[in-house]
Amino acid sequence: MEQPVLQAKDLYFSYDGKVNALDGVSLDIHAGERIAVLGPNGAGKSTFFLCLNGVLTPARGEIVLDGRPVDKKGRKRLCERAGIVFQNADDQIIASTVAAEVSFGPMNLRLPKDEVARRVDHALDYMDLQAFRARPPHELSGGEKKRVTIADILAMESEVILFDEPAASLDPAGEERLEGVLGRLSAGGRTLVISTHDMDFAFRWATRAVVFAGGKIIADGAPETVFRDAETLRRAHLKPPMLLGVFELLRARGLAPADAACPASVEGLAALLDGAEPPACGR
Amino acid sequence: MRHAHHTHGVRSIDHLAYTSGMGGWNPAFKTALALGTLVICLAADRPAVSAAVILALAALQKAKGGLALHDYLGLLRVPLAFLLLGGLAVACDLSRVPAGDWSLSLHWFYVCAGADSVRFAAALVLKSLGAVSALYLLALTTTACEFVGVLRRLHLPGLLTELMYLIYRFVFVLLDTHGRMREAAGARLGWRDFRTSCRSFGGTAAGLLLVALRKSRAYYDAMAARGYDGGLAFLEEDKPLHAPQLVWMAAFWAALILLRILTA
Ligand SMILES: Nc1ncnc2c1ncn2[C@@H]1O[C@H](COP(=O)(O)OP(=O)(O)O)[C@@H](O)[C@H]1O
Ligand SMILES: [Mg+2]
């Protein structure tokens, strides 16, 4: 098996020294994966992301980047390689203009000025933000701010991007746009890890589902396998995705083939019911 | 909706810089112009010079910055109120017997003022207003990030710059959060009468501290996540310095100094 890009090995972390926010978490992240991280509030998802990127140092356990454990000196390299898009855009946005904001990461990497300018331009183009470049980011709408925070990380050219509940403050149009960006990033070879409460999104988008509860990973595998496990769903207070329920129903009524796997999208289900090959989308 | 106005007032400093016609001016030049004028205004110590500074800078904000006079005056209102109150305190004395050129009887005591002290106070208010105008030239046309860049190039200790910037950013959070808490308390009738108001204020103030602590952590985490390790730096757009601007600045300063000499 190929070398994982990023590994968490038996992480423990506590904010107050009493309760473990992370209680022995291990995860191997491979290049090109699309991982959905699920679990109730307070399960430790955000804390896990902060450890993966090196902002928090776990009390025990280690982060391994390209097979080498990350020490104090390697932290900068870690936050360059694995970027976080924070849940709350206002916490992340720091500068007075969109262009200055996007430049903050590359400037911290101490890159030459024209390289910073090139990256800022590229990130703004990618997120369709050129028209906003001189605007104060605090004045933008929620969806636009989210795009700015994604551009922030793109400018660092991180190959692993951790999204902490990116849809939390978006309207349906913003969510759709976000999903488009995620699709492009994934097609471009980035490794994406996204924490979310949206089971339907996780089911149609992810190649792998990881479930957190009480600071532990209680399930890790293909989304269909994980979401069929009633015990896991009960422990993490999750509801199975709609499509899986519909598919089960169709199969129980003999309307869908008994041996087929559940398709990831409504289009896939339509194709399956029509007896055609499901389209090669998602997984 | 007082708080809404307030929040808007502070938040809009970046907005003003974005909309200002002087936003494209070289930030180092603006800093030099503002600080130089400030020094001349304070050192000259003449009402005529102070008045000239106030008028010239207001005209500049209007003509080059495109800032409506009404908005400019609105922004000057808060410092002006402070200055007038301070001036009043300097001009007036309290005494048991009438004294000075004017006195106002307030039953138990007199508020007295002499022509000299009034003149002195007026000069002081004008001078301070001139200084505020000079600082506004910077504050209303330059983004906070650009200002950080200027301070860095002046080799101010990084820690100081960073602290200033973070405090500046924090003002937004506090005002915003306080505004939202007040609204929330208002929605639950927390400002119904004086006593409830006092309780609600106590509650929001305590809440504010907690929010501030949590926010400062979130901010720091988000900055560290992008590789921040001290030394605040942003990419700045090249804003070239134009020779005529330097000539105008020199002429303006020369005129102020001349005015000082003439009023000696
Ligand atoms: N800054 C903090 N200070 C103290 N406790 C925290 C802090 N952030 C999170 N926690 C606690 O750590 C646990 C995990 O939180 P978090 O990682 O934010 O979970 P999630 O992102 O899954 O909602 C929770 O019990 C939460 O209360
Ligand atoms: Mg979280």
mmCIF file of N, CA, C and O in Angstrom, chain A residues 203-266:
data_model
loop_
_atom_site.group_PDB
_atom_site.id
_atom_site.type_symbol
_atom_site.label_atom_id
_atom_site.label_comp_id
_atom_site.label_asym_id
_atom_site.label_seq_id
_atom_site.Cartn_x
_atom_site.Cartn_y
_atom_site.Cartn_z
ATOM 1 N N PHE A 203 -22.802 11.296 1.734
ATOM 2 C CA PHE A 203 -23.051 10.043 1.007
ATOM 3 C C PHE A 203 -22.763 10.189 -0.483
ATOM 4 O O PHE A 203 -22.184 9.311 -1.100
ATOM 5 N N ARG A 204 -23.165 11.331 -1.081
ATOM 6 C CA ARG A 204 -22.963 11.422 -2.534
ATOM 7 C C ARG A 204 -21.552 11.877 -2.879
ATOM 8 O O ARG A 204 -21.066 11.631 -3.968
ATOM 9 N N TRP A 205 -20.857 12.519 -1.949
ATOM 10 C CA TRP A 205 -19.587 13.141 -2.289
ATOM 11 C C TRP A 205 -18.357 12.350 -1.844
ATOM 12 O O TRP A 205 -17.349 12.283 -2.553
ATOM 13 N N ALA A 206 -18.423 11.748 -0.640
ATOM 14 C CA ALA A 206 -17.200 11.220 -0.029
ATOM 15 C C ALA A 206 -16.816 9.857 -0.574
ATOM 16 O O ALA A 206 -17.659 9.081 -1.014
ATOM 17 N N THR A 207 -15.498 9.594 -0.548
ATOM 18 C CA THR A 207 -15.042 8.249 -0.850
ATOM 19 C C THR A 207 -14.875 7.466 0.449
ATOM 20 O O THR A 207 -14.687 6.256 0.431
ATOM 21 N N ARG A 208 -14.929 8.196 1.557
ATOM 22 C CA ARG A 208 -14.686 7.541 2.839
ATOM 23 C C ARG A 208 -15.382 8.353 3.921
ATOM 24 O O ARG A 208 -15.398 9.587 3.853
ATOM 25 N N ALA A 209 -15.976 7.658 4.879
ATOM 26 C CA ALA A 209 -16.656 8.344 5.974
ATOM 27 C C ALA A 209 -15.993 7.973 7.291
ATOM 28 O O ALA A 209 -15.701 6.801 7.535
ATOM 29 N N VAL A 210 -15.725 9.002 8.111
ATOM 30 C CA VAL A 210 -15.114 8.780 9.419
ATOM 31 C C VAL A 210 -16.061 9.373 10.451
ATOM 32 O O VAL A 210 -16.467 10.523 10.324
ATOM 33 N N VAL A 211 -16.438 8.578 11.450
ATOM 34 C CA VAL A 211 -17.409 9.070 12.439
ATOM 35 C C VAL A 211 -16.729 9.267 13.784
ATOM 36 O O VAL A 211 -16.082 8.356 14.312
ATOM 37 N N PHE A 212 -16.879 10.489 14.314
ATOM 38 C CA PHE A 212 -16.352 10.817 15.635
ATOM 39 C C PHE A 212 -17.473 10.766 16.663
ATOM 40 O O PHE A 212 -18.601 11.167 16.382
ATOM 41 N N ALA A 213 -17.145 10.320 17.863
ATOM 42 C CA ALA A 213 -18.060 10.474 18.994
ATOM 43 C C ALA A 213 -17.223 10.465 20.256
ATOM 44 O O ALA A 213 -16.336 9.611 20.414
ATOM 45 N N GLY A 214 -17.435 11.447 21.110
ATOM 46 C CA GLY A 214 -16.724 11.506 22.383
ATOM 47 C C GLY A 214 -15.205 11.466 22.245
ATOM 48 O O GLY A 214 -14.523 10.861 23.074
ATOM 49 N N GLY A 215 -14.658 12.114 21.214
ATOM 50 C CA GLY A 215 -13.214 12.195 21.080
ATOM 51 C C GLY A 215 -12.573 10.946 20.499
ATOM 52 O O GLY A 215 -11.355 10.829 20.466
ATOM 53 N N LYS A 216 -13.414 9.992 20.047
ATOM 54 C CA LYS A 216 -12.862 8.768 19.435
ATOM 55 C C LYS A 216 -13.438 8.590 18.037
ATOM 56 O O LYS A 216 -14.531 9.081 17.749
ATOM 57 N N ILE A 217 -12.692 7.885 17.207
ATOM 58 C CA ILE A 217 -13.254 7.499 15.911
ATOM 59 C C ILE A 217 -13.993 6.185 16.118
ATOM 60 O O ILE A 217 -13.392 5.188 16.530
ATOM 61 N N ILE A 218 -15.311 6.202 15.876
ATOM 62 C CA ILE A 218 -16.068 4.974 16.128
ATOM 63 C C ILE A 218 -16.391 4.226 14.842
ATOM 64 O O ILE A 218 -16.886 3.102 14.902
ATOM 65 N N ALA A 219 -16.134 4.845 13.681
ATOM 66 C CA ALA A 219 -16.323 4.117 12.422
ATOM 67 C C ALA A 219 -15.503 4.788 11.351
ATOM 68 O O ALA A 219 -15.291 5.988 11.383
ATOM 69 N N ASP A 220 -15.006 3.984 10.421
ATOM 70 C CA ASP A 220 -14.149 4.509 9.361
ATOM 71 C C ASP A 220 -14.245 3.534 8.199
ATOM 72 O O ASP A 220 -13.883 2.375 8.333
ATOM 73 N N GLY A 221 -14.777 3.981 7.073
ATOM 74 C CA GLY A 221 -14.885 3.070 5.945
ATOM 75 C C GLY A 221 -15.646 3.681 4.797
ATOM 76 O O GLY A 221 -15.863 4.892 4.764
ATOM 77 N N ALA A 222 -16.057 2.843 3.852
ATOM 78 C CA ALA A 222 -16.845 3.327 2.718
ATOM 79 C C ALA A 222 -18.158 3.891 3.261
ATOM 80 O O ALA A 222 -18.736 3.324 4.191
ATOM 81 N N PRO A 223 -18.625 5.012 2.699
ATOM 82 C CA PRO A 223 -19.835 5.637 3.235
ATOM 83 C C PRO A 223 -21.016 4.669 3.351
ATOM 84 O O PRO A 223 -21.699 4.654 4.375
ATOM 85 N N GLU A 224 -21.211 3.837 2.338
ATOM 86 C CA GLU A 224 -22.382 2.962 2.401
ATOM 87 C C GLU A 224 -22.274 1.995 3.576
ATOM 88 O O GLU A 224 -23.239 1.788 4.308
ATOM 89 N N THR A 225 -21.096 1.434 3.779
ATOM 90 C CA THR A 225 -20.901 0.499 4.891
ATOM 91 C C THR A 225 -21.150 1.188 6.227
ATOM 92 O O THR A 225 -21.862 0.688 7.095
ATOM 93 N N VAL A 226 -20.533 2.387 6.376
ATOM 94 C CA VAL A 226 -20.647 3.100 7.649
ATOM 95 C C VAL A 226 -22.097 3.488 7.911
ATOM 96 O O VAL A 226 -22.613 3.325 9.021
ATOM 97 N N PHE A 227 -22.791 3.979 6.865
ATOM 98 C CA PHE A 227 -24.139 4.497 7.075
ATOM 99 C C PHE A 227 -25.183 3.395 7.216
ATOM 100 O O PHE A 227 -26.321 3.659 7.579
ATOM 101 N N ARG A 228 -24.800 2.151 6.890
ATOM 102 C CA ARG A 228 -25.733 1.045 7.102
ATOM 103 C C ARG A 228 -25.623 0.494 8.518
ATOM 104 O O ARG A 228 -26.430 -0.345 8.922
ATOM 105 N N ASP A 229 -24.609 0.951 9.245
ATOM 106 C CA ASP A 229 -24.368 0.399 10.580
ATOM 107 C C ASP A 229 -25.210 1.155 11.608
ATOM 108 O O ASP A 229 -24.860 2.250 12.054
ATOM 109 N N ALA A 230 -26.333 0.573 11.971
ATOM 110 C CA ALA A 230 -27.302 1.246 12.832
ATOM 111 C C ALA A 230 -26.681 1.629 14.188
ATOM 112 O O ALA A 230 -26.981 2.685 14.730
ATOM 113 N N GLU A 231 -25.798 0.767 14.690
ATOM 114 C CA GLU A 231 -25.209 1.022 16.005
ATOM 115 C C GLU A 231 -24.331 2.286 15.971
ATOM 116 O O GLU A 231 -24.399 3.131 16.856
ATOM 117 N N THR A 232 -23.521 2.419 14.912
ATOM 118 C CA THR A 232 -22.694 3.619 14.751
ATOM 119 C C THR A 232 -23.575 4.860 14.677
ATOM 120 O O THR A 232 -23.313 5.866 15.356
ATOM 121 N N LEU A 233 -24.600 4.800 13.856
ATOM 122 C CA LEU A 233 -25.469 5.962 13.676
ATOM 123 C C LEU A 233 -26.112 6.337 15.004
ATOM 124 O O LEU A 233 -26.217 7.517 15.337
ATOM 125 N N ARG A 234 -26.511 5.338 15.766
ATOM 126 C CA ARG A 234 -27.167 5.625 17.041
ATOM 127 C C ARG A 234 -26.176 6.306 17.991
ATOM 128 O O ARG A 234 -26.500 7.317 18.614
ATOM 129 N N ARG A 235 -24.966 5.781 18.059
ATOM 130 C CA ARG A 235 -23.990 6.343 19.003
ATOM 131 C C ARG A 235 -23.608 7.771 18.638
ATOM 132 O O ARG A 235 -23.303 8.580 19.503
ATOM 133 N N ALA A 236 -23.578 8.084 17.341
ATOM 134 C CA ALA A 236 -23.160 9.433 16.932
ATOM 135 C C ALA A 236 -24.369 10.324 16.656
ATOM 136 O O ALA A 236 -24.205 11.438 16.163
ATOM 137 N N HIS A 237 -25.549 9.866 16.995
ATOM 138 C CA HIS A 237 -26.785 10.636 16.769
ATOM 139 C C HIS A 237 -26.912 11.090 15.318
ATOM 140 O O HIS A 237 -27.203 12.242 15.039
ATOM 141 N N LEU A 238 -26.669 10.160 14.394
ATOM 142 C CA LEU A 238 -26.774 10.510 12.975
ATOM 143 C C LEU A 238 -27.996 9.833 12.372
ATOM 144 O O LEU A 238 -28.440 8.786 12.843
ATOM 145 N N LYS A 239 -28.522 10.421 11.337
ATOM 146 C CA LYS A 239 -29.636 9.817 10.593
ATOM 147 C C LYS A 239 -29.080 9.302 9.272
ATOM 148 O O LYS A 239 -28.246 9.960 8.660
ATOM 149 N N PRO A 240 -29.531 8.140 8.814
ATOM 150 C CA PRO A 240 -29.006 7.645 7.539
ATOM 151 C C PRO A 240 -29.402 8.582 6.407
ATOM 152 O O PRO A 240 -30.417 9.255 6.489
ATOM 153 N N PRO A 241 -28.566 8.627 5.352
ATOM 154 C CA PRO A 241 -28.901 9.516 4.235
ATOM 155 C C PRO A 241 -30.204 9.074 3.572
ATOM 156 O O PRO A 241 -30.524 7.886 3.509
ATOM 157 N N MET A 242 -30.940 10.053 3.085
ATOM 158 C CA MET A 242 -32.229 9.831 2.452
ATOM 159 C C MET A 242 -32.156 8.777 1.351
ATOM 160 O O MET A 242 -32.968 7.856 1.279
ATOM 161 N N LEU A 243 -31.134 8.899 0.493
ATOM 162 C CA LEU A 243 -31.047 8.030 -0.676
ATOM 163 C C LEU A 243 -30.935 6.564 -0.261
ATOM 164 O O LEU A 243 -31.529 5.677 -0.875
ATOM 165 N N LEU A 244 -30.189 6.337 0.816
ATOM 166 C CA LEU A 244 -30.000 4.969 1.285
ATOM 167 C C LEU A 244 -31.338 4.395 1.751
ATOM 168 O O LEU A 244 -31.672 3.232 1.462
ATOM 169 N N GLY A 245 -32.125 5.218 2.441
ATOM 170 C CA GLY A 245 -33.444 4.779 2.911
ATOM 171 C C GLY A 245 -34.355 4.444 1.738
ATOM 172 O O GLY A 245 -35.034 3.401 1.736
ATOM 173 N N VAL A 246 -34.361 5.327 0.733
ATOM 174 C CA VAL A 246 -35.211 5.117 -0.448
ATOM 175 C C VAL A 246 -34.792 3.828 -1.165
ATOM 176 O O VAL A 246 -35.628 3.005 -1.543
ATOM 177 N N PHE A 247 -33.469 3.661 -1.281
ATOM 178 C CA PHE A 247 -32.954 2.491 -1.983
ATOM 179 C C PHE A 247 -33.353 1.194 -1.260
ATOM 180 O O PHE A 247 -33.797 0.226 -1.889
ATOM 181 N N GLU A 248 -33.225 1.207 0.063
ATOM 182 C CA GLU A 248 -33.626 0.047 0.862
ATOM 183 C C GLU A 248 -35.080 -0.300 0.620
ATOM 184 O O GLU A 248 -35.469 -1.464 0.462
ATOM 185 N N LEU A 249 -35.906 0.766 0.583
ATOM 186 C CA LEU A 249 -37.339 0.597 0.398
ATOM 187 C C LEU A 249 -37.621 -0.031 -0.967
ATOM 188 O O LEU A 249 -38.388 -1.000 -1.080
ATOM 189 N N LEU A 250 -36.944 0.516 -1.986
ATOM 190 C CA LEU A 250 -37.147 0.004 -3.348
ATOM 191 C C LEU A 250 -36.728 -1.467 -3.429
ATOM 192 O O LEU A 250 -37.387 -2.288 -4.049
ATOM 193 N N ARG A 251 -35.629 -1.767 -2.749
ATOM 194 C CA ARG A 251 -35.119 -3.130 -2.800
ATOM 195 C C ARG A 251 -36.075 -4.073 -2.070
ATOM 196 O O ARG A 251 -36.364 -5.164 -2.540
ATOM 197 N N ALA A 252 -36.600 -3.606 -0.931
ATOM 198 C CA ALA A 252 -37.537 -4.426 -0.165
ATOM 199 C C ALA A 252 -38.795 -4.720 -0.981
ATOM 200 O O ALA A 252 -39.396 -5.784 -0.865
ATOM 201 N N ARG A 253 -39.186 -3.762 -1.797
ATOM 202 C CA ARG A 253 -40.372 -3.961 -2.636
ATOM 203 C C ARG A 253 -40.054 -4.669 -3.943
ATOM 204 O O ARG A 253 -40.913 -4.772 -4.811
ATOM 205 N N GLY A 254 -38.785 -5.042 -4.110
ATOM 206 C CA GLY A 254 -38.396 -5.736 -5.332
ATOM 207 C C GLY A 254 -38.282 -4.847 -6.553
ATOM 208 O O GLY A 254 -38.275 -5.305 -7.679
ATOM 209 N N LEU A 255 -38.205 -3.534 -6.332
ATOM 210 C CA LEU A 255 -38.127 -2.600 -7.460
ATOM 211 C C LEU A 255 -36.691 -2.333 -7.894
ATOM 212 O O LEU A 255 -36.452 -1.813 -8.973
ATOM 213 N N ALA A 256 -35.738 -2.652 -6.994
ATOM 214 C CA ALA A 256 -34.334 -2.475 -7.346
ATOM 215 C C ALA A 256 -33.651 -3.828 -7.237
ATOM 216 O O ALA A 256 -34.072 -4.668 -6.439
ATOM 217 N N PRO A 257 -32.596 -4.058 -8.037
ATOM 218 C CA PRO A 257 -31.913 -5.351 -7.991
ATOM 219 C C PRO A 257 -31.393 -5.646 -6.580
ATOM 220 O O PRO A 257 -30.851 -4.750 -5.916
ATOM 221 N N ALA A 258 -31.560 -6.871 -6.127
ATOM 222 C CA ALA A 258 -31.207 -7.219 -4.744
ATOM 223 C C ALA A 258 -29.708 -7.190 -4.500
ATOM 224 O O ALA A 258 -29.260 -6.983 -3.380
ATOM 225 N N ASP A 259 -28.901 -7.393 -5.566
ATOM 226 C CA ASP A 259 -27.463 -7.502 -5.345
ATOM 227 C C ASP A 259 -26.711 -6.205 -5.637
ATOM 228 O O ASP A 259 -25.507 -6.136 -5.470
ATOM 229 N N ALA A 260 -27.438 -5.144 -6.062
ATOM 230 C CA ALA A 260 -26.746 -3.902 -6.428
ATOM 231 C C ALA A 260 -26.362 -3.117 -5.177
ATOM 232 O O ALA A 260 -27.013 -3.228 -4.137
ATOM 233 N N ALA A 261 -25.268 -2.328 -5.297
ATOM 234 C CA ALA A 261 -24.907 -1.400 -4.215
ATOM 235 C C ALA A 261 -25.744 -0.134 -4.388
ATOM 236 O O ALA A 261 -26.206 0.169 -5.490
ATOM 237 N N CYS A 262 -25.927 0.595 -3.306
ATOM 238 C CA CYS A 262 -26.730 1.808 -3.380
ATOM 239 C C CYS A 262 -25.981 2.872 -4.178
ATOM 240 O O CYS A 262 -24.827 3.169 -3.872
ATOM 241 N N PRO A 263 -26.573 3.431 -5.214
ATOM 242 C CA PRO A 263 -25.893 4.485 -5.965
ATOM 243 C C PRO A 263 -25.717 5.743 -5.113
ATOM 244 O O PRO A 263 -26.451 5.951 -4.150
ATOM 245 N N ALA A 264 -24.716 6.572 -5.500
ATOM 246 C CA ALA A 264 -24.374 7.724 -4.670
ATOM 247 C C ALA A 264 -25.295 8.911 -4.929
ATOM 248 O O ALA A 264 -25.376 9.817 -4.112
ATOM 249 N N SER A 265 -25.947 8.925 -6.089
ATOM 250 C CA SER A 265 -26.743 10.107 -6.417
ATOM 251 C C SER A 265 -28.107 9.696 -6.941
ATOM 252 O O SER A 265 -28.336 8.522 -7.284
ATOM 253 N N VAL A 266 -29.004 10.650 -7.016
ATOM 254 C CA VAL A 266 -30.340 10.399 -7.537
ATOM 255 C C VAL A 266 -30.243 9.964 -9.003
ATOM 256 O O VAL A 266 -30.937 9.048 -9.440
#
